[in-house]
Amino acid sequence: MSTTYADKTASATGKYVGRAVDRVDGPAKTTGEARFAAEYPYPGLAYAALVHATIPRGRLTAVDTAAALAVRGVIDVLTHENAPPMKPAPKVSFLDLSTLVSGTPVNYLATDEVHWNGQPVAVVVAETPETARYAASLVRPAYEELPAAVDFAAEEGNAVPQKGNLISEAAADKGDAPAALATAAHSVDLTFSTPPHHHNAIEPHATTAVWDGDRLTVHEAAQNIAWTRRHLAQRFGVPEKGVRVLSPYVGGGFGGKGSVWAGTLLAVLAARATGRPVRLALTREGVYHTVGGRTPSTQRVALGSDADGRLTALIHTSVSRTGRAGGMGEPITAGTRHLYASPNIHLRQNVVQLDLLANTFMRAPGESIGTFAVESAMDELACELGLDPIELRLRNEPDRDPVGGQRLAHRRLREAYALGAERFGWSTRDPRPGVMRDGRWLVGMGVATAYHPSMRMPANVTVRLGADGTVVVRCGLQEMGMGTATVQAQIAADELGVPLESVRFEYGDSDLPSGPGAGGSAQTASAAAGVLDACDKLRRTLLGLARRVPGSPLRGVRPEDLEARDGGLYHAGRGQTYAEILAAAGRGHVEAESRAGMLGFMVRTLRERRQWVRAATGAQFCEVRVDPDTMEVRVSRWLGVFDVGTVINARTAASQLRGGIVMGIGMALSEQTLIDHRDGRIVNASLSEYHVPVHADIPRIDVQWLNEPDSTMPLGLRGIGEVSITGAAAAVANAVRHATGRRVLDLPITLDKLMG
Amino acid sequence: MKPFAYVKPADVEAAIQAAAQPGARFLGGGTNLVDLMREGIEQPDTVVDVTGLPFDTVDDLPGGGLRIGALVRNSALAADRRVRERYPMLSQAVLSGASAQLRNMATVGGNLLQRTRCPYFYDHASACNKREPGRGCDALDGFNRGAAILGVSASCVAAHPSDLCVALAALDAVVELRGQDGTRRVPLTDFHRLPGDTPEVETVLAPGELVTAVELPPAPVAANSRYRKVRDRASYAFALVSVAAALEVRDGVVTDVCLALGGVAPRPWRATEAERLLVGGPADESAYRRAAEAELAGASTRRDNAFKAALATATIVATLRELSTGGDPR
Amino acid sequence: MTQIRMNVNGSVESLDVEPWVSLLDALRERLGLTGPKKGCDQGACGACTVLADGLRINACLALAVQYDGSEITTIEGVAHPLQEAFVRHDGFQCGYCTPGQLCSAIGMLAEYEAGMPSAVTPPGAGAYELSESEVRERMSGNLCRCGAYNGILDAIMDVAGEEGTR
């Protein structure tokens, strides 16, 4: 596969690509026909429920299961004393990325160790879900408690420098930023904090597990079925080819379903132990206790500039946390590395291990909270300088990557801000804080830059064309609502010149060609590369078939001169339909495959990283209204202008971008996971006390995109799943600063932080 | 949830009889009790479903008052034209609580018996004197941003979660109770108890006693009334602070006022001290502020909820200002 | 075990349930109607919204025995212009909250027609328009973590506009 797509970007607005096409799964989702992981009936299905530890660290000394076993309808209670063994999780290796899929290294029910408050320590299997849950409440674990460190604020001084990895460095130094800061004409030096967050996909994680000998079928709410399959095969010591993971529908993930967590393993284990098909649907509280969330952070951002607002010093350091058993340091300063031209840059990421459940990826890990800090600090510097915050950003827009010096693959932030300012009415903003009003409401307007790197992963794809004109595209990826299935069908329809209705895209099944996970905003571009490649091969195969037939109008035509349209291949007004080609060749169908090896992928990724920096970027515009009596903040208007390359489907893309902004508004104003500093217990493990935005919190969100293809990406497209949450919280904070004169450094911006 | 027996009596006598057994609980809309049962916090042996009893109407009382059956659904109460006209704060209070789905289920009687949303009450792993008397209170030194600041004790700082009850407290509502010994009437402001040393005892209800109705006396002042709820999102969240207020002003002087607070106390809090200071005084912002501050003077705050006194003060002032100007609060 | 009869999506269903079985679990696990979703099982998300005798309720907090004799409509029994409007306006992404959003919206429109006010309805009992802020408030009992609120609002306004306002 070539690494540039200049030839494809020219045709980026095809018959379907670029259009607002209805989702292919729309009817299934609006009629109740779409079945999720906990919705597959099996004869003899049993139900499992988890028992969670109530101490942060220690050893189990006993687990009293007598009362639970005495409940009518209980089939078994599994504990570390009687559960069949499970193999330990494989060590993380970048040569086999599937090793990243283990949420924690804990070997549940094969250990008496308790690593966090909420860790599963027993599983009840029963005839009904009600019985399982009730009996689980009767299981009494006894512990020997050990000292635990659970308080992030108290422990952050013990943080150590984070290690970088192949795709993300954890530190950067250019020039002498501290010295430059000390002598800067203008400067700000601020310390920010962000709380833990949870994904809170509305579908709680669920697994339905069915064994047949050594063959295993798992209906799973998963973001990466290929890795999940391999991981389950490894943990249960069975051949990978006998494991089938099915995730045709996933009720939201946002990173929370990107790893294999306790519920999945224990459902499979319980099915193995009882010989029954077992369903384990986590309770909402159970999700909090067994699925990691976003790390809290403390961040320092110090900026120095000359009198004109040109940065002379840029310092961004962070502390995040992992569990002592699992998790990864977050790339909090990763975006800052690429945002602003400054001769002196100092970036550091530190991490502290606590006796809490491992953290995990949540929509734009690192960048979402990192941009809150750096984009708030930029706004504060603009206030300090008396300079318009957009102008400050434009004066510091880099031509090449500020740290690495690479070319910027495609960056149109200037255009994004220009379009946004015009469309949002930025010129009506009185720069003085606290003076704009709407009736009694204080009004504020803020901006911030959005930034998220564009990545790709390997994807295997097959495309099959039948004599009846139908096209089946197969790739084992996951569709959590991003629009993946729809956009890949659009791409294939254009590539083969067939009606969209005749394309069926099969996904969500690990028996399909191995697809990319839904993560890193990489899935659409990754799969698109495979679809393009497979369609190209298919056209060549068809051309080969046609050329063998005497009298074919395609004889002598070169592949690159072909035009796929109207259900056939044409050149200069002459050609044949696919049906004619296949009939003449005596074939019922043709099929082509695109395969991407992991080694080639890694080599290419590393090479490309030396060549250029690719990212989706955007300009976020937020207007808030603040009640001057109670200091309640309401977001009243929003505009995001994004530079995300080619947009394949205007409708699903808009939803993806809006969705990130909605989550960003939640992060800004209301979301926080409360972890008790004494025992590491999550205190608000519910949707009633963890406040995700409701309808009434969300105004009209205007999303725009520049729609200029990035010639280094397939079809010129960039992933859009994460960019729009970045910068969002800062845009809110900056608007609140404008409305009230108050800079809130600590998320969420609740009214108590604006009072007094 | 723990297995239980379910009975649905056809008349009130049978219901009271059934509930006289130890371990029996009345069930209305279920929006709070079913949740607490699933969490294992409530573990009744018998559930007595009273939704078949004929207490589901709103009826006029002589002089302009209303009698609200205990089984009137929240949504029906909020939509009642008489309530909207005579006691607008009551309709607003109901509509600011929960969600439309829950309001379609929840009953007035059940709302009176709603239990706190203190997160430590909900989590078995935590110490809570209300859930397990004598075990201690993790909220005292834990997350207590939502906790009460008035009427609290060393054993419990949990706030009462109801919106409806705040309006009822402001409106001098009287609760009608039916037990084995007959019927009695209790002012709403006496119906809920402060925690003291027994936070598990939340009301004056005797075992097996059933709430049958709530009566609202005529209150002309209530035609000019408001319920203002302040919370962490725009809808579908419990109050940080709420204010139920009715105000009458003549010639710049406050001639009548009803004021109650939610989110700040273990029970709906009638602001009698503020009312006393307001009546006869000037209808201006500084008078409102002085009265509010006097009401909150006894506030006992903890790590995270110190803001509630200032927020309650600001919300009282804003609500009274709105009522005295008749203008939009915004 | 208690025997109950419910008219579910137009067909009379008779089933034996323990009193602690929720209406949601009865529908999902006993009747195989998995359209109503379990998102929190505690009345905090609205994914389980169904219509009971025409009123939208949270099936997770309803004991099935309490709905003996009721008429229950789940998404499987719905044929409403809102469904197509949700597709046209992209009122969902993952689709998990969608059945609840749809049932809730249907119940909401009926409530509006019947004169039910909301927290943002001006005081007094006069007629009022079903504005966007009214719809947002009335639909706030249905969380959408994908953040498809704009699309849901558009779909509802579109259909409500066709049906006329009160």
mmCIF file of N, CA and C in Angstrom, chain A residues 54 117 130 133-134 137 285 289 438-441 627 629-632 634 669-670 672 674-679 681-684 687-694 696-697 750-752 755, chain B residues 1-3 38-39 43 117 119-120 123-126 137-139 141-143 145 228-238 240 285 303-304 307 310-311 314-315 318 321 328-330:
data_model
loop_
_atom_site.group_PDB
_atom_site.id
_atom_site.type_symbol
_atom_site.label_atom_id
_atom_site.label_comp_id
_atom_site.label_asym_id
_atom_site.label_seq_id
_atom_site.Cartn_x
_atom_site.Cartn_y
_atom_site.Cartn_z
ATOM 1 N N THR A 54 -14.539 -4.594 49.679
ATOM 2 C CA THR A 54 -14.881 -3.315 50.309
ATOM 3 C C THR A 54 -13.679 -2.711 51.042
ATOM 4 N N ASN A 117 -10.451 -1.199 46.125
ATOM 5 C CA ASN A 117 -11.766 -1.238 46.736
ATOM 6 C C ASN A 117 -12.800 -1.392 45.626
ATOM 7 N N GLU A 130 -32.205 -11.812 39.234
ATOM 8 C CA GLU A 130 -32.563 -11.285 40.557
ATOM 9 C C GLU A 130 -31.931 -12.138 41.657
ATOM 10 N N ARG A 133 -28.121 -11.538 41.911
ATOM 11 C CA ARG A 133 -27.758 -10.276 42.547
ATOM 12 C C ARG A 133 -28.031 -10.323 44.050
ATOM 13 N N TYR A 134 -29.173 -10.889 44.416
ATOM 14 C CA TYR A 134 -29.489 -10.966 45.841
ATOM 15 C C TYR A 134 -28.481 -11.854 46.564
ATOM 16 N N SER A 137 -25.225 -10.373 47.399
ATOM 17 C CA SER A 137 -25.213 -9.478 48.562
ATOM 18 C C SER A 137 -25.036 -10.244 49.866
ATOM 19 N N GLU A 285 -23.046 0.326 39.248
ATOM 20 C CA GLU A 285 -22.020 0.415 40.288
ATOM 21 C C GLU A 285 -20.860 -0.526 39.965
ATOM 22 N N HIS A 289 -16.706 -0.137 39.640
ATOM 23 C CA HIS A 289 -15.766 -0.898 40.469
ATOM 24 C C HIS A 289 -14.844 -1.813 39.672
ATOM 25 N N ASP A 438 -27.303 39.488 29.310
ATOM 26 C CA ASP A 438 -28.565 39.213 28.635
ATOM 27 C C ASP A 438 -29.601 39.216 29.752
ATOM 28 N N GLY A 439 -30.307 40.327 29.906
ATOM 29 C CA GLY A 439 -31.158 40.469 31.080
ATOM 30 C C GLY A 439 -30.258 40.450 32.305
ATOM 31 N N ARG A 440 -30.590 39.614 33.257
ATOM 32 C CA ARG A 440 -29.732 39.507 34.433
ATOM 33 C C ARG A 440 -28.527 38.601 34.209
ATOM 34 N N TRP A 441 -28.634 37.709 33.243
ATOM 35 C CA TRP A 441 -27.540 36.759 33.019
ATOM 36 C C TRP A 441 -26.239 37.474 32.647
ATOM 37 N N ASP A 627 -25.675 32.869 36.046
ATOM 38 C CA ASP A 627 -26.643 33.547 36.906
ATOM 39 C C ASP A 627 -25.871 34.329 37.971
ATOM 40 N N ASP A 629 -26.721 35.628 40.713
ATOM 41 C CA ASP A 629 -27.069 35.327 42.102
ATOM 42 C C ASP A 629 -26.466 34.002 42.551
ATOM 43 N N THR A 630 -26.720 32.978 41.763
ATOM 44 C CA THR A 630 -26.354 31.625 42.178
ATOM 45 C C THR A 630 -25.080 31.121 41.527
ATOM 46 N N MET A 631 -24.588 31.821 40.511
ATOM 47 C CA MET A 631 -23.404 31.446 39.744
ATOM 48 C C MET A 631 -23.570 30.108 38.992
ATOM 49 N N GLU A 632 -24.811 29.731 38.738
ATOM 50 C CA GLU A 632 -25.031 28.589 37.850
ATOM 51 C C GLU A 632 -24.552 28.966 36.443
ATOM 52 N N ARG A 634 -24.602 28.041 32.410
ATOM 53 C CA ARG A 634 -25.275 27.313 31.340
ATOM 54 C C ARG A 634 -24.575 27.633 30.026
ATOM 55 N N LEU A 669 -18.281 21.196 33.349
ATOM 56 C CA LEU A 669 -19.234 21.750 34.312
ATOM 57 C C LEU A 669 -19.706 20.791 35.400
ATOM 58 N N SER A 670 -19.686 19.506 35.166
ATOM 59 C CA SER A 670 -20.365 18.668 36.153
ATOM 60 C C SER A 670 -19.743 17.309 36.436
ATOM 61 N N GLN A 672 -17.398 14.377 37.634
ATOM 62 C CA GLN A 672 -16.263 14.007 38.471
ATOM 63 C C GLN A 672 -16.602 12.737 39.233
ATOM 64 N N LEU A 674 -15.962 10.723 42.480
ATOM 65 C CA LEU A 674 -15.502 11.033 43.829
ATOM 66 C C LEU A 674 -14.926 9.774 44.468
ATOM 67 N N ILE A 675 -13.657 9.843 44.839
ATOM 68 C CA ILE A 675 -12.993 8.695 45.456
ATOM 69 C C ILE A 675 -12.626 9.067 46.879
ATOM 70 N N ASP A 676 -13.165 8.333 47.808
ATOM 71 C CA ASP A 676 -12.961 8.681 49.222
ATOM 72 C C ASP A 676 -11.473 8.569 49.567
ATOM 73 N N HIS A 677 -10.949 9.631 50.174
ATOM 74 C CA HIS A 677 -9.507 9.684 50.453
ATOM 75 C C HIS A 677 -9.096 8.688 51.533
ATOM 76 N N ARG A 678 -10.075 8.150 52.266
ATOM 77 C CA ARG A 678 -9.729 7.251 53.370
ATOM 78 C C ARG A 678 -9.598 5.806 52.927
ATOM 79 N N ASP A 679 -10.514 5.378 52.023
ATOM 80 C CA ASP A 679 -10.510 3.957 51.694
ATOM 81 C C ASP A 679 -10.573 3.674 50.189
ATOM 82 N N ARG A 681 -12.784 4.173 48.114
ATOM 83 C CA ARG A 681 -14.091 3.761 47.620
ATOM 84 C C ARG A 681 -14.643 4.830 46.683
ATOM 85 N N ILE A 682 -15.209 4.413 45.557
ATOM 86 C CA ILE A 682 -15.896 5.383 44.697
ATOM 87 C C ILE A 682 -17.239 5.688 45.335
ATOM 88 N N VAL A 683 -17.445 6.957 45.628
ATOM 89 C CA VAL A 683 -18.596 7.362 46.429
ATOM 90 C C VAL A 683 -19.833 7.611 45.572
ATOM 91 N N ASN A 684 -19.622 8.069 44.347
ATOM 92 C CA ASN A 684 -20.780 8.401 43.503
ATOM 93 C C ASN A 684 -20.869 7.464 42.304
ATOM 94 N N LEU A 687 -25.413 6.908 38.023
ATOM 95 C CA LEU A 687 -25.742 7.970 37.076
ATOM 96 C C LEU A 687 -26.557 9.081 37.721
ATOM 97 N N SER A 688 -27.025 8.863 38.936
ATOM 98 C CA SER A 688 -27.744 9.961 39.585
ATOM 99 C C SER A 688 -26.775 10.903 40.281
ATOM 100 N N GLU A 689 -25.625 10.410 40.681
ATOM 101 C CA GLU A 689 -24.685 11.271 41.406
ATOM 102 C C GLU A 689 -23.447 11.640 40.581
ATOM 103 N N TYR A 690 -23.182 10.905 39.509
ATOM 104 C CA TYR A 690 -22.156 11.318 38.539
ATOM 105 C C TYR A 690 -22.927 12.015 37.436
ATOM 106 N N HIS A 691 -22.705 13.303 37.280
ATOM 107 C CA HIS A 691 -23.602 14.099 36.443
ATOM 108 C C HIS A 691 -23.109 14.234 35.015
ATOM 109 N N VAL A 692 -23.577 13.336 34.147
ATOM 110 C CA VAL A 692 -23.334 13.546 32.722
ATOM 111 C C VAL A 692 -24.390 14.545 32.233
ATOM 112 N N PRO A 693 -24.102 15.257 31.164
ATOM 113 C CA PRO A 693 -25.078 16.268 30.717
ATOM 114 C C PRO A 693 -26.407 15.628 30.314
ATOM 115 N N VAL A 694 -27.480 16.349 30.607
ATOM 116 C CA VAL A 694 -28.813 15.939 30.147
ATOM 117 C C VAL A 694 -29.216 16.864 28.991
ATOM 118 N N ALA A 696 -31.260 19.181 28.785
ATOM 119 C CA ALA A 696 -31.416 20.602 29.119
ATOM 120 C C ALA A 696 -30.080 21.323 29.264
ATOM 121 N N ASP A 697 -28.996 20.573 29.356
ATOM 122 C CA ASP A 697 -27.685 21.209 29.490
ATOM 123 C C ASP A 697 -27.069 21.575 28.147
ATOM 124 N N THR A 750 -18.040 24.023 39.061
ATOM 125 C CA THR A 750 -19.340 24.044 39.740
ATOM 126 C C THR A 750 -19.533 25.412 40.374
ATOM 127 N N LEU A 751 -20.776 25.716 40.685
ATOM 128 C CA LEU A 751 -21.091 27.081 41.097
ATOM 129 C C LEU A 751 -20.365 27.503 42.378
ATOM 130 N N ASP A 752 -20.076 26.541 43.252
ATOM 131 C CA ASP A 752 -19.413 26.913 44.502
ATOM 132 C C ASP A 752 -18.030 27.511 44.251
ATOM 133 N N MET A 755 -18.409 31.321 43.657
ATOM 134 C CA MET A 755 -19.101 32.133 44.664
ATOM 135 C C MET A 755 -18.126 32.832 45.589
ATOM 136 N N MET B 1 -33.003 -8.182 45.039
ATOM 137 C CA MET B 1 -33.546 -7.763 46.332
ATOM 138 C C MET B 1 -33.982 -8.978 47.141
ATOM 139 N N LYS B 2 -34.073 -8.771 48.430
ATOM 140 C CA LYS B 2 -34.454 -9.873 49.307
ATOM 141 C C LYS B 2 -35.886 -10.296 48.986
ATOM 142 N N PRO B 3 -36.126 -11.598 48.877
ATOM 143 C CA PRO B 3 -37.500 -12.042 48.586
ATOM 144 C C PRO B 3 -38.496 -11.500 49.614
ATOM 145 N N ARG B 38 -33.605 -2.864 45.936
ATOM 146 C CA ARG B 38 -32.608 -3.502 45.066
ATOM 147 C C ARG B 38 -31.213 -3.313 45.624
ATOM 148 N N GLU B 39 -30.988 -2.175 46.266
ATOM 149 C CA GLU B 39 -29.683 -1.911 46.877
ATOM 150 C C GLU B 39 -29.523 -2.640 48.207
ATOM 151 N N GLN B 43 -35.230 -3.855 53.307
ATOM 152 C CA GLN B 43 -35.418 -5.295 53.143
ATOM 153 C C GLN B 43 -36.727 -5.745 53.768
ATOM 154 N N ARG B 117 -30.370 11.102 49.654
ATOM 155 C CA ARG B 117 -29.478 10.669 48.592
ATOM 156 C C ARG B 117 -28.017 10.746 49.031
ATOM 157 N N PRO B 119 -24.581 9.785 49.524
ATOM 158 C CA PRO B 119 -23.972 8.610 48.879
ATOM 159 C C PRO B 119 -23.506 7.544 49.868
ATOM 160 N N TYR B 120 -23.172 7.954 51.065
ATOM 161 C CA TYR B 120 -22.718 6.963 52.048
ATOM 162 C C TYR B 120 -23.889 6.133 52.566
ATOM 163 N N ASP B 123 -24.203 3.208 50.058
ATOM 164 C CA ASP B 123 -23.125 2.242 49.849
ATOM 165 C C ASP B 123 -22.880 1.411 51.109
ATOM 166 N N HIS B 124 -23.148 0.117 50.995
ATOM 167 C CA HIS B 124 -22.980 -0.775 52.142
ATOM 168 C C HIS B 124 -21.568 -0.787 52.702
ATOM 169 N N ALA B 125 -20.604 -0.457 51.864
ATOM 170 C CA ALA B 125 -19.224 -0.500 52.343
ATOM 171 C C ALA B 125 -18.920 0.673 53.270
ATOM 172 N N SER B 126 -19.793 1.655 53.306
ATOM 173 C CA SER B 126 -19.536 2.853 54.096
ATOM 174 C C SER B 126 -20.282 2.801 55.430
ATOM 175 N N CYS B 137 -20.615 7.696 60.809
ATOM 176 C CA CYS B 137 -21.029 8.480 59.642
ATOM 177 C C CYS B 137 -19.810 8.855 58.822
ATOM 178 N N ASP B 138 -19.681 8.240 57.646
ATOM 179 C CA ASP B 138 -18.542 8.545 56.780
ATOM 180 C C ASP B 138 -18.677 9.896 56.090
ATOM 181 N N ALA B 139 -19.881 10.438 56.103
ATOM 182 C CA ALA B 139 -20.071 11.726 55.426
ATOM 183 C C ALA B 139 -19.445 12.879 56.209
ATOM 184 N N ASP B 141 -16.570 13.349 57.511
ATOM 185 C CA ASP B 141 -15.224 13.715 57.063
ATOM 186 C C ASP B 141 -14.951 13.239 55.646
ATOM 187 N N GLY B 142 -16.025 12.934 54.932
ATOM 188 C CA GLY B 142 -15.860 12.497 53.551
ATOM 189 C C GLY B 142 -16.422 13.541 52.609
ATOM 190 N N PHE B 143 -16.955 13.076 51.475
ATOM 191 C CA PHE B 143 -17.581 14.009 50.534
ATOM 192 C C PHE B 143 -18.918 14.446 51.111
ATOM 193 N N ARG B 145 -20.470 17.578 50.078
ATOM 194 C CA ARG B 145 -20.899 18.778 49.352
ATOM 195 C C ARG B 145 -22.423 18.879 49.321
ATOM 196 N N ARG B 228 -37.644 27.822 43.392
ATOM 197 C CA ARG B 228 -36.372 28.003 42.681
ATOM 198 C C ARG B 228 -35.399 26.934 43.152
ATOM 199 N N LYS B 229 -34.954 26.120 42.199
ATOM 200 C CA LYS B 229 -34.070 25.004 42.541
ATOM 201 C C LYS B 229 -32.698 25.227 41.912
ATOM 202 N N VAL B 230 -31.670 25.106 42.716
ATOM 203 C CA VAL B 230 -30.303 25.277 42.221
ATOM 204 C C VAL B 230 -29.594 23.937 42.320
ATOM 205 N N ARG B 231 -28.991 23.517 41.200
ATOM 206 C CA ARG B 231 -28.397 22.175 41.146
ATOM 207 C C ARG B 231 -27.243 22.160 40.175
ATOM 208 N N ASP B 232 -26.591 20.998 40.069
ATOM 209 C CA ASP B 232 -25.367 20.915 39.282
ATOM 210 C C ASP B 232 -25.604 20.709 37.795
ATOM 211 N N ARG B 233 -26.795 20.354 37.394
ATOM 212 C CA ARG B 233 -27.096 20.429 35.974
ATOM 213 C C ARG B 233 -28.468 21.061 35.814
ATOM 214 N N ALA B 234 -28.851 21.297 34.585
ATOM 215 C CA ALA B 234 -30.043 22.115 34.378
ATOM 216 C C ALA B 234 -31.321 21.379 34.719
ATOM 217 N N SER B 235 -31.255 20.052 34.770
ATOM 218 C CA SER B 235 -32.447 19.272 35.066
ATOM 219 C C SER B 235 -32.005 17.910 35.594
ATOM 220 N N TYR B 236 -32.932 17.193 36.191
ATOM 221 C CA TYR B 236 -32.700 15.790 36.575
ATOM 222 C C TYR B 236 -31.526 15.665 37.543
ATOM 223 N N ALA B 237 -31.551 16.486 38.568
ATOM 224 C CA ALA B 237 -30.537 16.388 39.615
ATOM 225 C C ALA B 237 -31.162 16.871 40.909
ATOM 226 N N PHE B 238 -30.649 16.370 42.003
ATOM 227 C CA PHE B 238 -31.154 16.809 43.297
ATOM 228 C C PHE B 238 -30.650 18.207 43.605
ATOM 229 N N LEU B 240 -28.988 21.397 45.255
ATOM 230 C CA LEU B 240 -27.966 21.855 46.192
ATOM 231 C C LEU B 240 -28.665 22.730 47.229
ATOM 232 N N GLU B 285 -34.003 44.570 48.709
ATOM 233 C CA GLU B 285 -33.002 43.521 48.658
ATOM 234 C C GLU B 285 -32.196 43.401 49.947
ATOM 235 N N ARG B 303 -16.472 20.246 55.342
ATOM 236 C CA ARG B 303 -15.415 20.519 54.353
ATOM 237 C C ARG B 303 -15.950 21.070 53.031
ATOM 238 N N ASP B 304 -16.980 20.381 52.474
ATOM 239 C CA ASP B 304 -17.365 20.680 51.093
ATOM 240 C C ASP B 304 -18.633 21.519 50.955
ATOM 241 N N PHE B 307 -20.354 26.451 51.109
ATOM 242 C CA PHE B 307 -20.965 27.378 50.142
ATOM 243 C C PHE B 307 -22.478 27.426 50.254
ATOM 244 N N ALA B 310 -24.158 30.600 51.802
ATOM 245 C CA ALA B 310 -24.161 31.759 50.906
ATOM 246 C C ALA B 310 -25.098 31.523 49.721
ATOM 247 N N LEU B 311 -25.103 30.297 49.230
ATOM 248 C CA LEU B 311 -25.972 29.999 48.087
ATOM 249 C C LEU B 311 -27.438 30.095 48.483
ATOM 250 N N ALA B 314 -28.282 33.764 48.769
ATOM 251 C CA ALA B 314 -28.413 34.389 47.450
ATOM 252 C C ALA B 314 -29.697 33.947 46.749
ATOM 253 N N THR B 315 -30.046 32.684 46.924
ATOM 254 C CA THR B 315 -31.232 32.163 46.242
ATOM 255 C C THR B 315 -32.510 32.718 46.874
ATOM 256 N N ALA B 318 -32.787 36.282 45.607
ATOM 257 C CA ALA B 318 -33.179 36.317 44.192
ATOM 258 C C ALA B 318 -34.648 35.965 44.021
ATOM 259 N N ARG B 321 -36.823 38.789 45.354
ATOM 260 C CA ARG B 321 -36.725 39.919 44.430
ATOM 261 C C ARG B 321 -37.644 39.685 43.235
ATOM 262 N N ASP B 328 -39.056 38.679 35.447
ATOM 263 C CA ASP B 328 -38.312 37.455 35.186
ATOM 264 C C ASP B 328 -37.071 37.457 36.066
ATOM 265 N N PRO B 329 -36.741 36.343 36.694
ATOM 266 C CA PRO B 329 -35.587 36.307 37.589
ATOM 267 C C PRO B 329 -34.292 36.541 36.820
ATOM 268 N N ARG B 330 -34.335 36.294 35.561
ATOM 269 C CA ARG B 330 -33.098 36.414 34.804
ATOM 270 C C ARG B 330 -32.977 37.792 34.211
#
